[in-house]
Amino acid sequence: MKNLIINDSKAKFILLLLLFLLVSILFEAVYDLNNNFSNINYYYREFALPYFYFFGTPVHLSKVELEFVCIGIILSSFLLTILCFTLYKKNKQTKVKFLENVISLFSKVKIELTLILTLILLTLRFHAFTSNKIFYNTNLIIYNFIIISIVYIIYENIKYNNYNLKDMSITYVFFSNLLSMYNKKTINKKLAIVFLISIVVQAIIQYLVLIFFMYIYYAEAIAIVILFTLVNTVFHFYIYNFLSVKFNYINNISKNIKNIENGNLKYKLEVIGDDEISTLAKSINNITGGLETAVDANIKNERMKAELITNVSHDLKTPLTSILSYVDMLKNNDFDRETINDYINILDKKSQRLKLLIDDIFEASKLSSGDVEFNITKTDIRELLIQSIVEFEDKIQNSSLDFIIETPEYAVFTMIDGKKTWRVFENLICNILKYSMPNTRVYIDMFIKEENIILTFKNISNDKLNLKPEELIERFRRGDISRKTDGSGLGLSIAQNIIELENAHMEIIIDADLFKVMLTFRRVT
């Protein structure tokens, strides 16, 4: 039983409410004993006996009986107050979630609103005190209970939640903006002046109306004006506080946008809330993000142009230099027929390589610009893949690579251009034959996943792959940095452009020396 009372959150909450109630009762009972018995004859002269009313129906008691009852209430409420307070102190460390939520809610309420609420309660209590007969204490006890509860919540906020009066006071915010030397031209200062003038004008109009149209005495009119002006001021200050937060946010955006104006595209504006101003901040961030992407792409393109010129120059110059050398040798020397035929074969190979390079450059250029026609038809991509592999059967047999091919046993259809897709397969298989490590396995798999056809080409690279997948797709990029192998460096770029123009997807995955190309097509029936 003891543990239920001491370590229970509900028990703590009930003890706290009882404590507030008992203090309220004790206060009223002590006040009655000290002040009301001297006025009993005045208030109750028309009755033989006074009324007594605490919680229940009025009871007729004599003065002696009434004094005895008051003393009894004082003693019992005092002892119960001590008991509740002692038990509450033992439950001090116990957390009451509901009470914590109420305290947290009050911590967000401005101090002026709390003061206005307390003032209204005190006014209502004073009205009940002056209008009720003596010993009629129920309303007074209720008001006491509410006021003590509010005071307790404020105390808890100040003690545990770092309740900063400056931050929680809209009056402080208002006058700090009004009197600040740094806010001479801000919207907040102009708004503060307008609100202050509005409050003063409304107070003057209220006073004149009360005096000249409602014929109320000066002192009473001033009291009414003061009361309404206080409420009106808090209302105006609340509106001002709400608007000043928005204007501060706009001012913050205005200041920080200069970072973007000065070229810092990585700077992001702070997004606060979910309204038109935060949407504006998001839009500005999206614009800067787009500009940053465009600038990065432009820098990348400039770098690629420089590399393209270097690589094209190298790839064109190598076969062209060989051709010129052999032609010069044939012109200036008298060789036998066999040597001449060997040189002619070499010239033919170099010329074919040069032609292939030029053809690839033109094809890549057309694909990039979209200036190429596609004949999209329903095609058995499984059959197309097998035909492509068969075309390279001699080269595969002559290589030291072990090709392992897995495809479905049935026809698999998709909407593609057969000739263009065959070129993709050709480029990928050529790359495998050129760049794979000797005596390794090559896996070419086709499988169905949901509504998609997945093709994967996997091989072990002969050279270290120190490039990112997206860099390998760049034009004139090769797997061998030394560029010792034949090739234009356009194969993957051409393959990706074809795949994208067929509304398919191509992904390159590099895991150490494992090189994997995954093609995804939409299956049709």
Coordinates of C-alpha atoms in Angstrom, one line a residue:
M1 CA 0.0 0.0 0.0
K2 CA 2.9 2.3 0.9
N3 CA 4.5 1.7 -2.5
L4 CA 1.3 2.4 -4.3
I5 CA 1.1 5.9 -2.7
I6 CA 4.8 6.8 -2.9
N7 CA 5.9 5.5 -6.4
D8 CA 2.7 6.1 -8.3
S9 CA 2.3 8.9 -10.8
K10 CA -1.5 9.0 -10.4
A11 CA -1.1 9.2 -6.6
K12 CA 1.3 12.2 -7.0
F13 CA -1.2 14.0 -9.3
I14 CA -4.1 13.4 -6.9
L15 CA -2.0 14.5 -3.9
L16 CA -1.0 17.7 -5.8
L17 CA -4.7 18.6 -6.6
L18 CA -5.7 17.8 -3.0
L19 CA -2.8 20.0 -1.7
F20 CA -4.0 23.0 -3.8
L21 CA -7.6 22.4 -2.7
L22 CA -6.7 22.2 1.0
V23 CA -4.6 25.3 0.8
S24 CA -7.5 27.2 -0.8
I25 CA -9.9 25.9 1.9
L26 CA -7.4 26.8 4.7
F27 CA -7.0 30.3 3.4
E28 CA -10.7 31.0 3.2
A29 CA -11.4 29.4 6.6
V30 CA -8.6 31.5 8.3
Y31 CA -9.9 34.7 6.6
D32 CA -13.5 33.9 7.8
L33 CA -12.3 33.4 11.4
N34 CA -10.2 36.6 11.4
N35 CA -12.5 39.0 9.5
N36 CA -16.1 37.8 9.0
F37 CA -17.3 37.2 12.6
S38 CA -17.1 40.9 13.4
N39 CA -19.5 41.6 10.5
I40 CA -21.9 38.8 11.2
N41 CA -24.5 41.1 12.8
Y42 CA -24.4 43.6 9.9
Y43 CA -24.8 41.0 7.2
Y44 CA -27.3 38.8 8.9
R45 CA -29.3 41.3 11.0
E46 CA -32.6 40.2 9.3
F47 CA -32.0 36.6 10.3
A48 CA -31.9 35.1 13.8
L49 CA -29.0 32.9 12.7
P50 CA -26.3 33.3 10.0
Y51 CA -26.0 30.9 7.0
F52 CA -22.9 28.8 6.6
Y53 CA -22.0 27.4 3.1
F54 CA -18.8 25.7 2.1
F55 CA -19.6 22.6 0.0
G56 CA -23.3 21.9 0.1
T57 CA -26.6 23.5 1.1
P58 CA -26.6 26.5 3.4
V59 CA -26.9 25.5 7.1
H60 CA -28.3 27.6 10.0
L61 CA -25.8 27.8 12.8
S62 CA -25.3 30.0 15.8
K63 CA -22.2 32.2 16.0
V64 CA -20.6 29.9 18.5
E65 CA -21.3 26.9 16.4
L66 CA -20.0 28.7 13.3
E67 CA -16.8 29.6 15.1
F68 CA -16.4 26.0 16.2
V69 CA -16.9 24.8 12.6
C70 CA -14.4 27.3 11.2
I71 CA -11.8 26.2 13.7
G72 CA -12.4 22.6 12.9
I73 CA -12.0 23.3 9.2
I74 CA -8.8 25.2 9.8
L75 CA -7.3 22.4 12.0
S76 CA -8.4 19.5 9.7
S77 CA -7.3 21.3 6.5
F78 CA -4.0 22.3 8.1
L79 CA -3.2 18.7 9.1
L80 CA -4.3 17.3 5.8
T81 CA -2.2 19.9 4.0
I82 CA 0.9 18.8 6.0
L83 CA 0.1 15.2 5.2
C84 CA -0.4 15.7 1.5
F85 CA 2.7 17.9 1.3
T86 CA 4.8 15.2 3.0
L87 CA 3.5 12.5 0.7
Y88 CA 4.0 14.8 -2.3
K89 CA 7.7 15.4 -1.3
K90 CA 8.2 11.7 -1.2
N91 CA 6.7 11.4 -4.7
K92 CA 8.7 14.4 -6.0
Q93 CA 10.9 12.3 -8.4
T94 CA 7.9 10.5 -9.9
K95 CA 7.0 11.8 -13.3
V96 CA 3.4 12.6 -14.2
K97 CA 3.1 12.6 -18.0
F98 CA -0.1 14.6 -18.1
L99 CA 1.3 17.2 -15.8
E100 CA 4.5 17.4 -17.8
N101 CA 2.5 17.9 -21.0
V102 CA 0.5 20.8 -19.3
I103 CA 3.8 22.4 -18.1
S104 CA 5.3 22.0 -21.6
L105 CA 2.2 23.5 -23.2
F106 CA 2.3 26.5 -20.8
S107 CA 6.1 27.0 -21.6
K108 CA 5.0 27.9 -25.2
V109 CA 2.5 30.5 -23.9
K110 CA 3.7 34.1 -23.7
I111 CA 4.0 35.5 -20.2
E112 CA 1.5 38.4 -21.0
L113 CA -1.2 35.9 -21.8
T114 CA -0.6 34.1 -18.5
L115 CA -0.7 37.4 -16.7
I116 CA -3.9 38.4 -18.4
L117 CA -5.5 35.1 -17.5
T118 CA -4.4 35.5 -13.9
L119 CA -5.7 39.1 -13.8
I120 CA -9.1 37.9 -15.2
L121 CA -9.3 35.2 -12.5
L122 CA -8.4 37.7 -9.8
T123 CA -11.1 40.1 -11.1
L124 CA -13.7 37.3 -11.1
R125 CA -12.6 36.3 -7.6
F126 CA -12.9 39.9 -6.4
H127 CA -16.3 40.1 -7.9
A128 CA -17.3 36.9 -6.1
F129 CA -15.8 38.2 -2.9
T130 CA -17.7 41.5 -3.0
S131 CA -21.1 40.1 -4.3
N132 CA -21.4 36.9 -2.2
K133 CA -22.5 36.9 1.4
I134 CA -19.9 36.1 4.0
F135 CA -19.1 32.4 4.6
Y136 CA -20.3 31.6 1.0
N137 CA -16.8 30.4 0.0
T138 CA -17.3 27.8 -2.8
N139 CA -16.6 30.1 -5.7
L140 CA -13.7 31.7 -3.9
I141 CA -12.1 28.3 -3.2
I142 CA -12.4 27.3 -6.9
Y143 CA -10.8 30.6 -8.0
N144 CA -8.0 30.1 -5.4
F145 CA -7.5 26.5 -6.7
I146 CA -7.1 27.7 -10.3
I147 CA -4.8 30.6 -9.4
I148 CA -2.5 28.3 -7.3
S149 CA -2.4 25.8 -10.1
I150 CA -1.2 28.5 -12.6
V151 CA 1.4 29.8 -10.2
Y152 CA 2.7 26.2 -9.7
I153 CA 2.9 25.6 -13.4
I154 CA 4.8 28.9 -13.9
Y155 CA 7.2 28.0 -11.0
E156 CA 7.9 24.5 -12.6
N157 CA 8.6 26.2 -15.9
I158 CA 11.1 28.6 -14.5
K159 CA 12.7 25.8 -12.4
Y160 CA 13.1 23.0 -14.9
N161 CA 12.5 24.3 -18.4
N162 CA 14.8 27.4 -18.5
Y163 CA 11.8 29.6 -18.8
N164 CA 13.4 32.8 -20.2
L165 CA 11.2 35.7 -19.4
K166 CA 12.8 37.8 -22.2
D167 CA 12.1 35.2 -24.8
M168 CA 8.6 34.5 -23.6
S169 CA 7.6 38.1 -23.4
I170 CA 6.0 39.6 -26.5
T171 CA 6.2 43.0 -24.9
Y172 CA 10.0 42.7 -24.6
V173 CA 10.2 41.6 -28.3
F174 CA 8.0 44.5 -29.3
F175 CA 9.9 47.3 -27.6
S176 CA 13.3 45.8 -28.4
N177 CA 12.4 46.0 -32.1
L178 CA 10.9 49.4 -31.6
L179 CA 13.9 50.9 -29.8
S180 CA 16.7 48.9 -31.4
M181 CA 19.4 51.1 -33.1
Y182 CA 19.9 48.4 -35.8
N183 CA 16.3 48.3 -36.9
K184 CA 15.9 51.8 -38.3
K185 CA 14.7 50.7 -41.7
T186 CA 13.3 47.2 -41.0
I187 CA 9.7 46.3 -41.5
N188 CA 9.5 45.1 -37.9
K189 CA 10.2 48.6 -36.6
K190 CA 7.7 50.2 -38.9
L191 CA 5.1 47.6 -37.9
A192 CA 5.8 48.2 -34.2
I193 CA 5.2 51.9 -34.6
V194 CA 2.0 51.4 -36.5
F195 CA 0.7 48.9 -33.8
L196 CA 1.7 51.3 -30.9
I197 CA -0.2 54.2 -32.6
S198 CA -3.2 51.9 -33.2
I199 CA -3.3 50.9 -29.4
V200 CA -3.1 54.6 -28.3
V201 CA -5.7 55.8 -30.7
Q202 CA -8.1 52.9 -29.7
A203 CA -7.6 53.8 -26.0
I204 CA -8.5 57.4 -26.6
I205 CA -11.5 56.5 -28.7
Q206 CA -12.8 54.1 -26.0
Y207 CA -12.3 56.8 -23.3
L208 CA -14.2 59.4 -25.3
V209 CA -17.1 57.0 -26.1
L210 CA -17.4 56.0 -22.4
I211 CA -17.4 59.7 -21.2
F212 CA -19.5 61.4 -23.8
F213 CA -21.9 58.7 -25.1
M214 CA -22.2 56.3 -22.2
Y215 CA -22.0 58.9 -19.4
I216 CA -19.7 56.9 -17.2
Y217 CA -17.7 58.6 -14.4
Y218 CA -14.1 59.5 -15.2
A219 CA -12.4 57.2 -12.7
E220 CA -14.6 54.2 -13.8
A221 CA -14.0 55.1 -17.5
I222 CA -10.3 55.1 -16.9
A223 CA -10.4 51.8 -15.2
I224 CA -12.4 50.2 -18.1
V225 CA -10.1 51.8 -20.7
I226 CA -7.0 50.5 -18.8
L227 CA -8.5 46.9 -18.7
F228 CA -9.5 46.8 -22.3
T229 CA -6.2 48.5 -23.4
L230 CA -4.3 45.7 -21.6
V231 CA -6.2 43.0 -23.4
N232 CA -6.0 44.9 -26.7
T233 CA -2.3 45.4 -26.2
V234 CA -1.7 41.7 -25.7
F235 CA -3.8 41.0 -28.7
H236 CA -1.8 43.5 -30.9
F237 CA 1.5 42.2 -29.5
Y238 CA 0.5 38.6 -30.3
I239 CA -0.2 39.6 -33.9
Y240 CA 3.0 41.6 -34.0
N241 CA 5.0 38.6 -32.7
F242 CA 3.5 36.3 -35.3
L243 CA 4.2 38.8 -38.1
S244 CA 7.7 39.7 -36.9
V245 CA 8.7 36.1 -37.0
K246 CA 7.7 36.0 -40.7
F247 CA 9.4 39.3 -41.4
N248 CA 12.6 38.2 -39.7
Y249 CA 12.5 35.1 -41.8
I250 CA 12.1 37.2 -45.0
N251 CA 14.9 39.5 -43.7
N252 CA 17.1 36.4 -43.1
I253 CA 16.4 35.1 -46.7
S254 CA 17.2 38.6 -48.1
K255 CA 20.5 38.7 -46.3
N256 CA 21.6 35.2 -47.0
I257 CA 20.6 35.2 -50.6
K258 CA 23.6 37.6 -51.1
N259 CA 25.8 34.5 -50.6
I260 CA 24.2 33.0 -53.7
E261 CA 24.4 36.3 -55.5
N262 CA 28.1 36.3 -54.8
G263 CA 28.6 32.9 -56.4
N264 CA 28.3 30.5 -53.5
L265 CA 25.9 28.1 -55.1
K266 CA 26.5 25.5 -52.4
Y267 CA 24.8 27.8 -49.8
K268 CA 21.4 26.6 -48.8
L269 CA 18.7 28.8 -47.2
E270 CA 17.2 27.6 -44.0
V271 CA 13.7 26.3 -44.5
I272 CA 11.4 27.0 -41.6
G273 CA 7.7 26.0 -41.4
D274 CA 5.4 25.1 -44.2
D275 CA 4.0 28.3 -45.8
E276 CA 4.5 30.5 -48.8
I277 CA 7.8 31.9 -47.4
S278 CA 9.3 28.5 -46.7
T279 CA 8.1 27.4 -50.2
L280 CA 10.0 30.4 -51.6
A281 CA 13.1 29.4 -49.7
K282 CA 12.8 25.8 -51.0
S283 CA 12.4 27.2 -54.6
I284 CA 15.5 29.3 -54.2
N285 CA 17.4 26.3 -52.9
N286 CA 16.2 24.3 -55.9
I287 CA 17.2 27.0 -58.3
T288 CA 20.7 27.2 -56.7
G289 CA 20.9 23.4 -56.8
G290 CA 20.0 23.5 -60.5
L291 CA 22.6 26.2 -61.2
E292 CA 25.2 24.3 -59.3
T293 CA 24.5 21.1 -61.3
A294 CA 24.6 23.1 -64.5
V295 CA 27.9 24.7 -63.6
D296 CA 29.4 21.4 -62.5
A297 CA 28.1 19.9 -65.8
N298 CA 29.7 22.8 -67.8
I299 CA 33.0 22.3 -66.0
K300 CA 32.8 18.6 -66.6
N301 CA 32.0 19.2 -70.3
E302 CA 35.0 21.6 -70.6
R303 CA 37.2 18.9 -69.1
M304 CA 35.8 16.3 -71.3
K305 CA 36.4 18.5 -74.4
A306 CA 40.0 18.9 -73.5
E307 CA 40.4 15.2 -72.9
L308 CA 38.4 14.5 -76.1
I309 CA 40.8 16.6 -78.1
T310 CA 43.8 14.9 -76.5
N311 CA 42.4 11.4 -76.9
V312 CA 41.1 11.9 -80.5
S313 CA 44.4 13.4 -81.5
H314 CA 46.2 10.4 -80.0
D315 CA 43.8 7.8 -81.5
L316 CA 43.8 9.5 -85.0
K317 CA 47.5 10.3 -85.0
T318 CA 48.7 6.7 -84.2
P319 CA 47.3 4.9 -87.2
L320 CA 47.8 8.0 -89.4
T321 CA 51.4 8.2 -88.5
S322 CA 51.9 4.5 -89.2
I323 CA 50.2 4.9 -92.6
L324 CA 52.4 7.9 -93.5
S325 CA 55.5 6.0 -92.4
Y326 CA 54.8 2.9 -94.4
V327 CA 53.8 5.0 -97.5
D328 CA 57.0 7.0 -97.2
M329 CA 59.0 3.7 -97.0
L330 CA 57.3 2.3 -100.0
K331 CA 57.9 5.4 -102.0
N332 CA 61.6 5.8 -101.1
N333 CA 62.7 2.2 -101.1
D334 CA 62.8 -0.6 -103.6
F335 CA 61.3 -3.6 -101.7
D336 CA 60.6 -7.1 -103.0
R337 CA 57.1 -8.2 -103.7
E338 CA 56.6 -10.1 -100.5
T339 CA 57.7 -7.1 -98.3
I340 CA 55.5 -4.8 -100.3
N341 CA 52.5 -7.1 -99.8
D342 CA 53.2 -7.2 -96.0
Y343 CA 53.3 -3.4 -95.9
I344 CA 50.1 -3.1 -97.9
N345 CA 48.4 -5.5 -95.4
I346 CA 49.6 -3.3 -92.5
L347 CA 48.4 -0.2 -94.3
D348 CA 45.0 -1.9 -94.8
K349 CA 44.7 -2.7 -91.1
K350 CA 45.7 0.8 -90.1
S351 CA 43.3 2.3 -92.6
Q352 CA 40.5 0.1 -91.4
R353 CA 41.2 1.1 -87.8
L354 CA 41.2 4.8 -88.8
K355 CA 37.9 4.3 -90.7
L356 CA 36.4 2.5 -87.7
L357 CA 37.4 5.3 -85.4
I358 CA 35.9 7.9 -87.7
D359 CA 32.7 5.9 -88.1
D360 CA 32.4 5.6 -84.3
I361 CA 32.9 9.3 -83.9
F362 CA 30.1 10.1 -86.3
E363 CA 27.8 7.5 -84.9
A364 CA 28.4 8.7 -81.3
S365 CA 27.8 12.3 -82.4
K366 CA 24.5 11.3 -84.2
L367 CA 23.3 9.3 -81.2
S368 CA 24.1 12.1 -78.7
S369 CA 22.2 14.6 -80.8
G370 CA 19.3 12.2 -81.4
D371 CA 19.8 12.6 -85.2
V372 CA 19.3 8.9 -85.9
E373 CA 16.3 6.9 -86.9
F374 CA 15.2 3.8 -84.9
N375 CA 13.1 1.0 -86.3
I376 CA 11.4 -0.2 -83.1
T377 CA 9.7 -3.6 -83.6
K378 CA 8.8 -6.6 -81.5
T379 CA 12.0 -8.6 -81.3
D380 CA 13.1 -11.8 -79.7
I381 CA 16.0 -10.4 -77.7
R382 CA 17.1 -13.9 -76.6
E383 CA 17.6 -15.0 -80.2
L384 CA 19.4 -11.7 -81.0
L385 CA 21.8 -12.2 -78.1
I386 CA 22.6 -15.7 -79.2
Q387 CA 23.3 -14.6 -82.8
S388 CA 25.6 -11.9 -81.5
I389 CA 27.6 -14.4 -79.5
V390 CA 27.7 -16.8 -82.5
E391 CA 29.2 -14.0 -84.7
F392 CA 32.2 -13.9 -82.3
E393 CA 32.5 -17.6 -81.9
D394 CA 35.9 -17.7 -83.7
K395 CA 37.3 -14.9 -81.6
I396 CA 35.9 -16.5 -78.4
Q397 CA 37.4 -19.9 -79.3
N398 CA 40.8 -18.3 -80.0
S399 CA 40.7 -16.4 -76.7
S400 CA 41.6 -18.0 -73.3
L401 CA 38.3 -16.9 -71.9
D402 CA 35.6 -19.3 -70.7
F403 CA 32.2 -18.0 -71.7
I404 CA 29.3 -19.2 -69.6
I405 CA 25.9 -18.2 -71.1
E406 CA 22.5 -18.6 -69.3
T407 CA 19.3 -17.7 -71.1
P408 CA 15.6 -18.8 -70.8
E409 CA 14.6 -21.8 -72.9
Y410 CA 11.8 -19.8 -74.6
A411 CA 11.6 -16.8 -76.8
V412 CA 11.7 -13.4 -74.9
F413 CA 10.2 -10.4 -76.7
T414 CA 10.7 -6.7 -76.2
M415 CA 10.3 -3.5 -78.3
I416 CA 13.7 -2.6 -79.7
D417 CA 15.6 -1.8 -82.9
G418 CA 17.3 -5.1 -83.7
K419 CA 20.3 -3.7 -85.6
K420 CA 21.0 -1.0 -83.0
T421 CA 20.7 -3.5 -80.1
W422 CA 23.0 -5.9 -82.0
R423 CA 25.6 -3.1 -82.1
V424 CA 25.2 -2.8 -78.3
F425 CA 25.9 -6.5 -77.9
E426 CA 28.8 -6.3 -80.3
N427 CA 30.4 -3.5 -78.4
L428 CA 30.0 -5.2 -75.0
I429 CA 31.4 -8.6 -76.3
C430 CA 34.3 -6.8 -78.0
N431 CA 35.2 -5.0 -74.8
I432 CA 35.1 -8.3 -72.9
L433 CA 37.5 -9.9 -75.4
K434 CA 39.8 -6.9 -75.3
Y435 CA 40.0 -6.1 -71.6
S436 CA 39.3 -9.4 -69.8
M437 CA 42.1 -11.1 -67.8
P438 CA 43.3 -14.2 -69.6
N439 CA 42.1 -17.6 -68.4
T440 CA 39.1 -16.2 -66.5
R441 CA 35.4 -16.9 -66.9
V442 CA 32.9 -14.5 -68.6
Y443 CA 29.2 -14.7 -67.6
I444 CA 26.4 -13.6 -69.9
D445 CA 23.0 -14.1 -68.3
M446 CA 19.4 -13.3 -69.3
F447 CA 16.5 -13.6 -66.8
I448 CA 13.0 -12.3 -66.3
K449 CA 12.2 -10.2 -63.3
E450 CA 8.6 -9.2 -62.9
E451 CA 7.8 -7.3 -66.2
N452 CA 11.5 -6.7 -67.1
I453 CA 14.1 -8.5 -69.1
I454 CA 17.6 -8.3 -67.4
L455 CA 20.8 -9.0 -69.3
T456 CA 24.1 -9.0 -67.4
F457 CA 27.6 -9.2 -68.9
K458 CA 30.3 -10.0 -66.3
N459 CA 34.1 -10.3 -66.7
I460 CA 37.3 -9.9 -64.7
S461 CA 39.3 -6.9 -65.9
N462 CA 42.9 -7.3 -66.9
D463 CA 43.8 -3.8 -65.7
K464 CA 43.0 -2.1 -62.5
L465 CA 39.7 -0.3 -62.7
N466 CA 40.5 3.0 -60.9
L467 CA 37.6 4.8 -62.7
K468 CA 34.1 5.4 -61.6
P469 CA 31.3 3.7 -63.7
E470 CA 30.1 7.0 -65.1
E471 CA 33.7 7.9 -66.2
L472 CA 33.9 4.7 -68.3
I473 CA 30.8 5.9 -70.3
E474 CA 32.5 9.1 -71.2
R475 CA 33.6 9.3 -74.8
F476 CA 37.1 8.1 -75.6
R477 CA 37.5 6.6 -72.1
R478 CA 39.2 3.2 -72.2
G479 CA 39.6 0.5 -69.6
D480 CA 43.3 0.6 -70.3
I481 CA 44.7 4.0 -69.4
S482 CA 47.8 3.4 -71.4
R483 CA 45.6 2.9 -74.5
K484 CA 47.7 0.0 -75.8
T485 CA 44.7 -1.9 -77.1
D486 CA 42.8 -1.2 -80.3
G487 CA 39.6 0.7 -79.9
S488 CA 38.0 4.1 -80.0
G489 CA 36.9 4.4 -76.4
L490 CA 33.4 5.1 -77.7
G491 CA 31.9 1.6 -77.4
L492 CA 30.2 2.1 -74.0
S493 CA 29.1 5.6 -74.8
I494 CA 27.4 4.4 -78.1
A495 CA 25.8 1.4 -76.2
Q496 CA 24.4 3.7 -73.5
N497 CA 23.0 6.1 -76.1
I498 CA 21.3 3.4 -78.0
I499 CA 19.8 1.8 -74.9
E500 CA 18.4 5.1 -73.7
L501 CA 16.9 5.9 -77.1
E502 CA 15.1 2.6 -76.9
N503 CA 13.6 3.6 -73.5
A504 CA 15.7 0.9 -71.8
H505 CA 18.3 1.2 -69.0
M506 CA 22.0 0.5 -68.8
E507 CA 24.0 0.3 -65.6
I508 CA 27.7 -0.3 -65.1
I509 CA 28.8 -1.8 -61.8
I510 CA 32.5 -2.1 -60.7
D511 CA 33.5 -4.2 -57.8
A512 CA 37.3 -4.3 -57.5
D513 CA 38.3 -6.0 -60.8
L514 CA 34.8 -7.4 -61.5
F515 CA 33.2 -5.4 -64.4
K516 CA 29.5 -5.8 -64.8
V517 CA 27.1 -4.3 -67.4
M518 CA 23.4 -4.7 -66.7
L519 CA 20.8 -4.0 -69.4
T520 CA 17.1 -3.7 -68.5
F521 CA 14.4 -4.0 -71.2
R522 CA 10.6 -3.9 -70.9
R523 CA 9.1 -7.3 -71.7
V524 CA 6.2 -7.6 -74.1
T525 CA 4.0 -10.6 -74.9

